[in-house]
PDB file of C-alpha atoms in Angstrom:
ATOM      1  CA  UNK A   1      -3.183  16.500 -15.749  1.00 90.00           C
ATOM      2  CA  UNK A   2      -6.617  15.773 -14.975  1.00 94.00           C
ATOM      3  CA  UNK A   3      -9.541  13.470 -12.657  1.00 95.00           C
ATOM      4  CA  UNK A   4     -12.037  11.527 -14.417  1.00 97.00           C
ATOM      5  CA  UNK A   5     -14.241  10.480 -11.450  1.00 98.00           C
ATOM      6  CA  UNK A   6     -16.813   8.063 -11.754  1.00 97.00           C
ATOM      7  CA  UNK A   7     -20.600  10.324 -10.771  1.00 97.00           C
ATOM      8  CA  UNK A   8     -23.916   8.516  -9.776  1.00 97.00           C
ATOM      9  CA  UNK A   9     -26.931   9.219  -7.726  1.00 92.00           C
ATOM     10  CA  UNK A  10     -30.183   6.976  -7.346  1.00 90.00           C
ATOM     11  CA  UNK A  11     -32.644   9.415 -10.008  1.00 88.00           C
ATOM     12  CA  UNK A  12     -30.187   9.083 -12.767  1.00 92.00           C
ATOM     13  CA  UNK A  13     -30.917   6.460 -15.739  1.00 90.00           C
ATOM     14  CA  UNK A  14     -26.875   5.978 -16.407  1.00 93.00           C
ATOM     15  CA  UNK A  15     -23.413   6.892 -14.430  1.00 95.00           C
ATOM     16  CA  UNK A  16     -21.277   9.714 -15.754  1.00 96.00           C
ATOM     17  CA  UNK A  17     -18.103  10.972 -15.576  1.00 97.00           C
ATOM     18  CA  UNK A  18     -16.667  14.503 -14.718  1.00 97.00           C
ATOM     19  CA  UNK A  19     -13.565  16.310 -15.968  1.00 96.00           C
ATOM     20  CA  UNK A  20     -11.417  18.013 -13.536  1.00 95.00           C
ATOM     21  CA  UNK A  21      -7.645  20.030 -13.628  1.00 95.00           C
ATOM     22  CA  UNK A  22      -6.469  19.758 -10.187  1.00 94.00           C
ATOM     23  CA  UNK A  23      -3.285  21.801  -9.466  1.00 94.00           C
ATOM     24  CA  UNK A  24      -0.748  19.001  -9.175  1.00 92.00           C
ATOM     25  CA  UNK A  25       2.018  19.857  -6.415  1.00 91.00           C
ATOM     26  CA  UNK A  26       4.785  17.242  -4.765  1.00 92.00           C
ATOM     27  CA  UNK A  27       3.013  14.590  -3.157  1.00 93.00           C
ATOM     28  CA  UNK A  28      -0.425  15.424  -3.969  1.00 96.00           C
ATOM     29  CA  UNK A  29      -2.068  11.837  -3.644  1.00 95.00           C
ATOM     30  CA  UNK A  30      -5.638  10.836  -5.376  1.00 96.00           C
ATOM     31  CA  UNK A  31      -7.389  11.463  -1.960  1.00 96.00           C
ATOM     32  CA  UNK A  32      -5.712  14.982  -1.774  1.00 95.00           C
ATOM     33  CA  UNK A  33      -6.831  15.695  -5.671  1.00 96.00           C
ATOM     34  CA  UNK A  34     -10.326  14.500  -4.772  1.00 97.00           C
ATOM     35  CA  UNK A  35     -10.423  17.135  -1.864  1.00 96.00           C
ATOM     36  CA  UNK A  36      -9.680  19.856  -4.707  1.00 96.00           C
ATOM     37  CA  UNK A  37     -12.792  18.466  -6.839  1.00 96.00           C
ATOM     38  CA  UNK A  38     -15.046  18.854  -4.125  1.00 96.00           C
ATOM     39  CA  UNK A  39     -13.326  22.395  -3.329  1.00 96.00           C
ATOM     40  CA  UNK A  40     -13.185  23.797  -6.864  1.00 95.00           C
ATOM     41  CA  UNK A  41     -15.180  21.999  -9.260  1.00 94.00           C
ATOM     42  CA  UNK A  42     -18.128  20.221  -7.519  1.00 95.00           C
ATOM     43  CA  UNK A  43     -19.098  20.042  -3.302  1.00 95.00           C
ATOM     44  CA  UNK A  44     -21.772  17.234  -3.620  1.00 96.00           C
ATOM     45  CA  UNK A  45     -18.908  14.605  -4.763  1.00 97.00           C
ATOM     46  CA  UNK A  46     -19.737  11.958  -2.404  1.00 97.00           C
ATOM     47  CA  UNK A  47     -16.678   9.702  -1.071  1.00 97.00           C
ATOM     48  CA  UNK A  48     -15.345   8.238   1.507  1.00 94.00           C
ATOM     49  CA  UNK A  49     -12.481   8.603   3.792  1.00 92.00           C
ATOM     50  CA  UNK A  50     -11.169   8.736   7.524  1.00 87.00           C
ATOM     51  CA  UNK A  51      -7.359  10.246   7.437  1.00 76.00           C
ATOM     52  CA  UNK A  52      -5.358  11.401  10.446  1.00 62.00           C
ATOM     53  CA  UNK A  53      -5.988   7.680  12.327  1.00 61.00           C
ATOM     54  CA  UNK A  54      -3.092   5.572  10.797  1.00 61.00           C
ATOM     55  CA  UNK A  55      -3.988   3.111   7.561  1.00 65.00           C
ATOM     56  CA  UNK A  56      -7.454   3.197   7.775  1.00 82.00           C
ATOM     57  CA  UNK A  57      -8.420   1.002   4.463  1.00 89.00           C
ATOM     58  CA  UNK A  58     -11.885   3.641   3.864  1.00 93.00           C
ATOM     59  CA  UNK A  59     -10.998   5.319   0.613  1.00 95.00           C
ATOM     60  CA  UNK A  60     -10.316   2.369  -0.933  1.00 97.00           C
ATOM     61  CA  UNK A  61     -11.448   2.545  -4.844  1.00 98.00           C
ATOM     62  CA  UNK A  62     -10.961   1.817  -8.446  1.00 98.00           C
ATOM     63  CA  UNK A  63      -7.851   3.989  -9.777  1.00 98.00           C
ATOM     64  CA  UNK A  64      -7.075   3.380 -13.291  1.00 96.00           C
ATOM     65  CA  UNK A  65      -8.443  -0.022 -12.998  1.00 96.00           C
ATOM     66  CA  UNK A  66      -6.766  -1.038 -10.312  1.00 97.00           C
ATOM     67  CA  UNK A  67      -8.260  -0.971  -6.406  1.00 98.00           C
ATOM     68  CA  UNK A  68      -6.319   1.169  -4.336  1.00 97.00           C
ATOM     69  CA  UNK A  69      -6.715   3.682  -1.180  1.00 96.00           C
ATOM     70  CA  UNK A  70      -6.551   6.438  -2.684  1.00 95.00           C
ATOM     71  CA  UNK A  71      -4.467   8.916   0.505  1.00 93.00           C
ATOM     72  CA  UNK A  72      -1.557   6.284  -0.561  1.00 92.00           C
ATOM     73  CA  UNK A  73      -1.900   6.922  -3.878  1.00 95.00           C
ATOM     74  CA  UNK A  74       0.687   9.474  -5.796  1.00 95.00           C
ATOM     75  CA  UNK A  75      -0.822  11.310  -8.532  1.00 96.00           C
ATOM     76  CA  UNK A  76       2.462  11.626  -9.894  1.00 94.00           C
ATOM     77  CA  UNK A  77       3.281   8.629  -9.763  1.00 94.00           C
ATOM     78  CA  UNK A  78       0.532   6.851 -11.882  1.00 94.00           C
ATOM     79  CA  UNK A  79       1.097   9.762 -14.334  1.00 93.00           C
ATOM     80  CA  UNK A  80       4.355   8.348 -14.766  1.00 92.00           C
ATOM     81  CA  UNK A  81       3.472   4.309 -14.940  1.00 90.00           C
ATOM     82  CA  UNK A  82       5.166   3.559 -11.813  1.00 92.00           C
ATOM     83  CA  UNK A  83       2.238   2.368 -10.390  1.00 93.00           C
ATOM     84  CA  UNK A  84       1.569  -0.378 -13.149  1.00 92.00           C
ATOM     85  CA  UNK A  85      -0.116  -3.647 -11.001  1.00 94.00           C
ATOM     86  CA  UNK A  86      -0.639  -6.755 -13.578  1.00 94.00           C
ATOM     87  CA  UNK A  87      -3.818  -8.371 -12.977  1.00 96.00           C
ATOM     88  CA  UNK A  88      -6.052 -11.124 -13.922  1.00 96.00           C
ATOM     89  CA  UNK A  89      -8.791  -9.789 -16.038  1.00 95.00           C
ATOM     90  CA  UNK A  90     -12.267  -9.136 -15.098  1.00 95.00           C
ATOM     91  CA  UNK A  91     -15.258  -7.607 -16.333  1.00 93.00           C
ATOM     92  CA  UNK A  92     -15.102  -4.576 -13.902  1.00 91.00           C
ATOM     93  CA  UNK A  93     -11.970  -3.537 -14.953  1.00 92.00           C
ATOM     94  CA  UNK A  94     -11.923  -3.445 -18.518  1.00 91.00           C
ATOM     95  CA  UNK A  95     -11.365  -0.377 -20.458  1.00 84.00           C
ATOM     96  CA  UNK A  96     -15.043   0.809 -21.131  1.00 86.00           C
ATOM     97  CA  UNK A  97     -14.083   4.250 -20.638  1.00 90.00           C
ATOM     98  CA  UNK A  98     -12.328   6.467 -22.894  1.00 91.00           C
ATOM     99  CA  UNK A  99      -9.130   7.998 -21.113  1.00 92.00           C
ATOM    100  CA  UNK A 100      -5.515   8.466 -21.269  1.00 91.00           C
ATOM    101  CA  UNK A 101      -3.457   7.115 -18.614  1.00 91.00           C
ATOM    102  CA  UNK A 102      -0.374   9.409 -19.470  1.00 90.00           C
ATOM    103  CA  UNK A 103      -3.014  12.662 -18.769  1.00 93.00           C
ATOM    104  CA  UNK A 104      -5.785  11.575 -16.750  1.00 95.00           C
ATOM    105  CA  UNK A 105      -6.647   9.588 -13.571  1.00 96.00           C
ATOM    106  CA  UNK A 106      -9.396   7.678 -13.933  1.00 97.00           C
ATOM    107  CA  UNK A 107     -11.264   7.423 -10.687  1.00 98.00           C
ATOM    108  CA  UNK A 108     -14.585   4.723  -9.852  1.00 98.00           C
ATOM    109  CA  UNK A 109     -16.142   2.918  -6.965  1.00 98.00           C
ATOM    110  CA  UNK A 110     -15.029  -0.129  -5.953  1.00 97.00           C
ATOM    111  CA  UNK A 111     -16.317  -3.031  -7.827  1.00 97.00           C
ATOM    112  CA  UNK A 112     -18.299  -5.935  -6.822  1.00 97.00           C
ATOM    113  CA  UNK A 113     -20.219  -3.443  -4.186  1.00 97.00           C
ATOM    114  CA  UNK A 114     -23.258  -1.887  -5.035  1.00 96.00           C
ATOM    115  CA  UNK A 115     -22.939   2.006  -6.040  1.00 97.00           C
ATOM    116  CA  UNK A 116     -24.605   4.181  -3.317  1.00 97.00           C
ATOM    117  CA  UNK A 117     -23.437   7.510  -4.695  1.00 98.00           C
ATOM    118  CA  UNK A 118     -20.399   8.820  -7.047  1.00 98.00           C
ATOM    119  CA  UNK A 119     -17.754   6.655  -5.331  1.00 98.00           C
ATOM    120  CA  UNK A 120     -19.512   5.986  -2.267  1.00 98.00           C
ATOM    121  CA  UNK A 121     -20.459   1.865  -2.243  1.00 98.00           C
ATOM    122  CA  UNK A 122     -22.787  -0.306   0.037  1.00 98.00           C
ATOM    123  CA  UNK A 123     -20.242  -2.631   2.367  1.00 97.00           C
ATOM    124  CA  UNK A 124     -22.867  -4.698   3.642  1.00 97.00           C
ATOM    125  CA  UNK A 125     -22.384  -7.360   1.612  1.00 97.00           C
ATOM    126  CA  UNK A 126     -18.404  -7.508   2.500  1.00 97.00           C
ATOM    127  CA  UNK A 127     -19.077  -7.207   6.232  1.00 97.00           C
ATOM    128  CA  UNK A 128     -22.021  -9.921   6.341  1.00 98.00           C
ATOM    129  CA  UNK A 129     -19.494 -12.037   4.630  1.00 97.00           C
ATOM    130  CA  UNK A 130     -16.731 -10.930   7.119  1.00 97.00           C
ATOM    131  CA  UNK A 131     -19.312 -11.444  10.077  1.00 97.00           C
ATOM    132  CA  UNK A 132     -20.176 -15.180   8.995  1.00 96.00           C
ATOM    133  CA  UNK A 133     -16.930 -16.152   9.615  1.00 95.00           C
ATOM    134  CA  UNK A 134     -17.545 -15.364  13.123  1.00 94.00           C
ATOM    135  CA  UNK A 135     -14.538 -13.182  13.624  1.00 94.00           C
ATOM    136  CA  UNK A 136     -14.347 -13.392  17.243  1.00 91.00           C
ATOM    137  CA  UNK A 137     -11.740 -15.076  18.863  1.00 86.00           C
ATOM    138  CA  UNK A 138     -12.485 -18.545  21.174  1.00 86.00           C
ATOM    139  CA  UNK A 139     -10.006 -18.939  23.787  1.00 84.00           C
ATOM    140  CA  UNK A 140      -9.192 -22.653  24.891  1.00 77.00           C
ATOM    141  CA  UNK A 141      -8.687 -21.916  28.693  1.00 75.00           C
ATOM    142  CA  UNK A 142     -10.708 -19.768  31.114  1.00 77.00           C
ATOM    143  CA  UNK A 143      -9.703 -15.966  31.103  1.00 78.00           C
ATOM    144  CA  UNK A 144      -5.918 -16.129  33.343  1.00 78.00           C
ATOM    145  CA  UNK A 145      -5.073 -13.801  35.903  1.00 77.00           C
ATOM    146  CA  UNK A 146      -2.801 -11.358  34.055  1.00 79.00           C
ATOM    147  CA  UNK A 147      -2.534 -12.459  30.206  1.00 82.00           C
ATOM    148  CA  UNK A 148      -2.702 -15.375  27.476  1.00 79.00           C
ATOM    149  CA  UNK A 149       1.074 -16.232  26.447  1.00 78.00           C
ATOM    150  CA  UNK A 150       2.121 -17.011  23.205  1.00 80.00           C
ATOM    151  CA  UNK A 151       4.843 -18.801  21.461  1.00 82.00           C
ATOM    152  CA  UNK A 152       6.868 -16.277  19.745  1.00 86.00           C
ATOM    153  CA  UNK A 153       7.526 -18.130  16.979  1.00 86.00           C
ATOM    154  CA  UNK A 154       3.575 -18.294  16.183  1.00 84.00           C
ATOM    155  CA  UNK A 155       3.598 -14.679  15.712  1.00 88.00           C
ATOM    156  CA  UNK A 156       5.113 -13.658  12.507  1.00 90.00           C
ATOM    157  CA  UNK A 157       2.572 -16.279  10.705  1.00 92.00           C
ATOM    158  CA  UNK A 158       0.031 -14.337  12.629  1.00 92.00           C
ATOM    159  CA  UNK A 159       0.692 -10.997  12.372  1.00 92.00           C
ATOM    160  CA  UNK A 160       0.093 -11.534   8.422  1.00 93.00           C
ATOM    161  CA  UNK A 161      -3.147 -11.788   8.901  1.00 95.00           C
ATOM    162  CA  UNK A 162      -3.862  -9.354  11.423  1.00 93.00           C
ATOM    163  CA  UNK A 163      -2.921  -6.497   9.188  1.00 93.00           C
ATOM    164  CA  UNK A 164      -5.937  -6.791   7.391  1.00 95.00           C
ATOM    165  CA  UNK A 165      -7.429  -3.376   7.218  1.00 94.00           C
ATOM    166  CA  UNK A 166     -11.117  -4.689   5.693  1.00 95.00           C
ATOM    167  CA  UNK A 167     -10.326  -2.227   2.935  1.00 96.00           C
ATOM    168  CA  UNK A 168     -12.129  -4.479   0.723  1.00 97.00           C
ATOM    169  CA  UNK A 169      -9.814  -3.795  -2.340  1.00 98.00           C
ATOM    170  CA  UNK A 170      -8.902  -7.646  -2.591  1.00 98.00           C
ATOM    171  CA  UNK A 171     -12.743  -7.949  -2.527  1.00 98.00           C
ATOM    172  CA  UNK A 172     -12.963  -5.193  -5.493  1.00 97.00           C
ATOM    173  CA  UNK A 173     -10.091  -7.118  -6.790  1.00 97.00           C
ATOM    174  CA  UNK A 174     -11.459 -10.821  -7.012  1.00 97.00           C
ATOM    175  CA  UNK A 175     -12.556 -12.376 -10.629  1.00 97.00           C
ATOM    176  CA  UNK A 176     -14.340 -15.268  -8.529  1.00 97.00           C
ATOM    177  CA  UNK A 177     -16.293 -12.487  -6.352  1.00 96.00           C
ATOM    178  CA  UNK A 178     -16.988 -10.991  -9.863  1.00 94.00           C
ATOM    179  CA  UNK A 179     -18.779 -14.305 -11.289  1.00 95.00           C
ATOM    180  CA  UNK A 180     -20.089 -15.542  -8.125  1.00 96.00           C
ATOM    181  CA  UNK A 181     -21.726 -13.000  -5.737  1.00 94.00           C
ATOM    182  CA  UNK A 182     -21.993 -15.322  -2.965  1.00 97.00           C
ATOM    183  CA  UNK A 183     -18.547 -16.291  -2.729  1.00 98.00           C
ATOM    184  CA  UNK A 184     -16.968 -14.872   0.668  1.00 98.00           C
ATOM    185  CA  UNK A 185     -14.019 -13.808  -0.688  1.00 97.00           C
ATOM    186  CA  UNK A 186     -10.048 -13.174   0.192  1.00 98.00           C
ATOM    187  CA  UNK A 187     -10.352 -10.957   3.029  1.00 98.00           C
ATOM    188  CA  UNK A 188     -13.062 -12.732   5.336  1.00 98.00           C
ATOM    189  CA  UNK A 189     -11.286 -16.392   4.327  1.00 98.00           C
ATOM    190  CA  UNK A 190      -7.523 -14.420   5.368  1.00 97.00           C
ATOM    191  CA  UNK A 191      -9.209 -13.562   8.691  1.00 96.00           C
ATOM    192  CA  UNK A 192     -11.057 -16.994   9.258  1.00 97.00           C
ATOM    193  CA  UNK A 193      -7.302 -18.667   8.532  1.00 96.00           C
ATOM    194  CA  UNK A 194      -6.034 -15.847  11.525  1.00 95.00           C
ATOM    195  CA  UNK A 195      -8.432 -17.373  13.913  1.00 94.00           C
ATOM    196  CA  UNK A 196      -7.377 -21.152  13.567  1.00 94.00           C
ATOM    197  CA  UNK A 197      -3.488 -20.513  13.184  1.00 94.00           C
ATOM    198  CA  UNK A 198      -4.242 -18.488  16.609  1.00 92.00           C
ATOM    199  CA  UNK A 199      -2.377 -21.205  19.141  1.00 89.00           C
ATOM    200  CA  UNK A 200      -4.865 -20.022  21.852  1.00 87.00           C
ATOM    201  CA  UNK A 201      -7.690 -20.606  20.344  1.00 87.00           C
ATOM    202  CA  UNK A 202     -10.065 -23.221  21.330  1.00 83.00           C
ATOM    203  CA  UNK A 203     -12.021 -24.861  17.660  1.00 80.00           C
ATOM    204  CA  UNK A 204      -9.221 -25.452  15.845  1.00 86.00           C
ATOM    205  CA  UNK A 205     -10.167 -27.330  12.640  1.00 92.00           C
ATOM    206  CA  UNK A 206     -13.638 -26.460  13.320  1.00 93.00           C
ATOM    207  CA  UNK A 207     -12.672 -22.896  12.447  1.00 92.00           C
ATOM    208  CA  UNK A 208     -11.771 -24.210   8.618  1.00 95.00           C
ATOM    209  CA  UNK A 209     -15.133 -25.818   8.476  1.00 95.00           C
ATOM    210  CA  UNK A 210     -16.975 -23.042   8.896  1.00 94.00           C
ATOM    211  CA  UNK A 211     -16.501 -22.296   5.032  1.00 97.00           C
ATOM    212  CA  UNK A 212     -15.546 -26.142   3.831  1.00 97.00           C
ATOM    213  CA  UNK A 213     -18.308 -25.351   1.222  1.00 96.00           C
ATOM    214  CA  UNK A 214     -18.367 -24.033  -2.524  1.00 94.00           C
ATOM    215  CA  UNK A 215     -18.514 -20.349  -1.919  1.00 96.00           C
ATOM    216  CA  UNK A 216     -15.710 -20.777   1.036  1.00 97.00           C
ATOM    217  CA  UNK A 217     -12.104 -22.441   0.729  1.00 98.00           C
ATOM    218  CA  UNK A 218     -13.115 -24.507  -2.439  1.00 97.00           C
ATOM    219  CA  UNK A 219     -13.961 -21.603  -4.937  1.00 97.00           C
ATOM    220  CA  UNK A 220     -11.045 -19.363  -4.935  1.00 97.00           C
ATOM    221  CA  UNK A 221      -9.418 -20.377  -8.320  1.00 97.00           C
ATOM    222  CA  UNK A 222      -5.747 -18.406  -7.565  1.00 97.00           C
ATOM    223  CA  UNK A 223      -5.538 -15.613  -9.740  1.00 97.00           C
ATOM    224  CA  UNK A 224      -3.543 -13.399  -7.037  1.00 97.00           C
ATOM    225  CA  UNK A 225      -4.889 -10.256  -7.465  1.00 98.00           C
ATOM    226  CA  UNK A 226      -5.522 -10.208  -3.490  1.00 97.00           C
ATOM    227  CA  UNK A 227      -2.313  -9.842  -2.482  1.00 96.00           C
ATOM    228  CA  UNK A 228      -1.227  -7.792  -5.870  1.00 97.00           C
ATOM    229  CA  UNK A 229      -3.769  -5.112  -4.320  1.00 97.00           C
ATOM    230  CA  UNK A 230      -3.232  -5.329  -0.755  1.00 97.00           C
ATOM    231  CA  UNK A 231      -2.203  -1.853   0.971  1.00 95.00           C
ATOM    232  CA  UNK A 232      -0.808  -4.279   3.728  1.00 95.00           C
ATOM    233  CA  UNK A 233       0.515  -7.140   1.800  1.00 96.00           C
ATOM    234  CA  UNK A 234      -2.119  -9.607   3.243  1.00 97.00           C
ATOM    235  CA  UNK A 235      -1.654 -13.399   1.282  1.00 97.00           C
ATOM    236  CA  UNK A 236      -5.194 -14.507   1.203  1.00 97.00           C
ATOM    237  CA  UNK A 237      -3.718 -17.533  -1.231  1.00 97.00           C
ATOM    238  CA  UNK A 238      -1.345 -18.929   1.373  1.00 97.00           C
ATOM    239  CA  UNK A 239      -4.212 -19.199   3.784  1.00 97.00           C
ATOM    240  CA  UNK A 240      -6.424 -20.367   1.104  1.00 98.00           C
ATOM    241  CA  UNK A 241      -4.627 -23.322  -0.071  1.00 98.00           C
ATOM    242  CA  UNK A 242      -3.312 -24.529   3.313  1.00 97.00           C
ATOM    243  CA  UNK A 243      -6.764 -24.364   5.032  1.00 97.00           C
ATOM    244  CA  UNK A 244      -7.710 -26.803   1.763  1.00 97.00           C
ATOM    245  CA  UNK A 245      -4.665 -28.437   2.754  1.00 96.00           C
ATOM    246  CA  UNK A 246      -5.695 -29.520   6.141  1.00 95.00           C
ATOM    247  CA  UNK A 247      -9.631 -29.965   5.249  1.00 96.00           C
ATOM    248  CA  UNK A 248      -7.942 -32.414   3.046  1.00 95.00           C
ATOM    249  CA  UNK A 249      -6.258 -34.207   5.600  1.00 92.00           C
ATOM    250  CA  UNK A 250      -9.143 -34.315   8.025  1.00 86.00           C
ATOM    251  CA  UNK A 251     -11.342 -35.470   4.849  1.00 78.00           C
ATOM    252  CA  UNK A 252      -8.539 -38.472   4.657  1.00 64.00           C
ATOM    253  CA  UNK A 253      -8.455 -39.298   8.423  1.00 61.00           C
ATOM    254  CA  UNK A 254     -12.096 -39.787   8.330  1.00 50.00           C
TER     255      UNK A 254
END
């Protein structure tokens, strides 16, 4: 078995990729097979992660074409196909490189994101997106005594959308974010849908509006990968087409 990794640094005219034989043991997951790399083979490897504090969503990247943290990814496992995730085809993920999936995993940044170094990639772009959303949440009363209660019944709705990481994947994931860099994508439109489902919150449908525009709500075309790739099973879809579904309404009212 061995890593291709994706290498890259700002003086070099074209990416390349390095060969690696890790020693494979039980359990040995991409992140773990990364840390032999930069052990045994090469220390300057650049990427990123922050284990030991739960799920953290920061070693997200592109293994074998598909966006995925890499400490929850099985080496074995991919070896062996079980890790096969159909999705919608896009220009970042199409087999340029020559590998064999049955030998070799094939390891690159994150697409969509500009490369920074090996598989190291610039998140500014995701989090101005994520920020413009104003992800801050508006409460409808003045701060109570002890707590704000909540209908139980709101939660479950709720808590999908909480368990976004900001791993970016479904970003990395996204055909639209792919063809249209300005788009905001799945993960800041999931968290803008969190905010106005919130039952204390105080803007309700003003929350939607923030992206009623082109490169908001309107320019996700549904091709699912979002959710396909989600380490926490996030629907981005559901909140995308029933935000359109009550801009809609509104639009009709008017």
């Amino acid at each position: 078995m061995k890593l291709k990794v994706y290498r890259y640094h700002k003086n070099m005219d074209n990416p390349r990729y390095d060969t690696f034989e890790p020693e494979l043991k039980p359990g040995l997951t991409v992140l773990g097979a990364l840390f032999q790399f930069q052990q045994n083979f090469d220390d300057s490897i650049a990427f990123h992660y922050s284990c030991r504090g739960a799920v953290c969503g920061t070693c997200a990247m592109l293994i074998n074409k598909v966006p995925r943290l890499a400490c929850r990814t099985q080496v074995e496992s991919l070896l062996n196909g079980e890790l096969n995730i159909p999705l919608s085809p896009y220009s970042a993920i199409e087999n340029n490189v020559d590998w064999n999936p049955k030998e070799e995993v094939l390891i690159e940044p994150l697409p969509h994101l500009p490369v920074i170094k090996d598989l190291i990639v610039d998140m500014d772009k995701f989090f101005d997106y994520y920020k413009e959303i104003e992800p801050v949440f508006k409460p409808a009363d003045a701060t109570p005594e002890k707590e704000r209660l909540m209908d139980p019944d709101s939660i479950p709705e709720l808590e999908l959308y909480t368990n976004c990481i900001l791993c970016a994947a479904c970003f990395g994931s996204c055909p639209i974010d792919g063809d249209d860099p300005e788009y905001l994508g799945p993960a800041a439109l999931a968290k803008l849908y969190r905010f106005y489902i919130d039952p204390r919150e105080a803007n309700g449908i003003e929350r939607l509006k923030t992206a009623d525009m082109p490169r908001g709500w309107w320019d996700c075309k549904f091709h699912g990968n979002c959710r396909r790739v989600c380490p926490k099973d996030v629907p981005p879809l559901i909140a995308i087409a029933k935000a359109r579904e009550q801009l809609e309404k509104v639009g009709e009212e008017r």
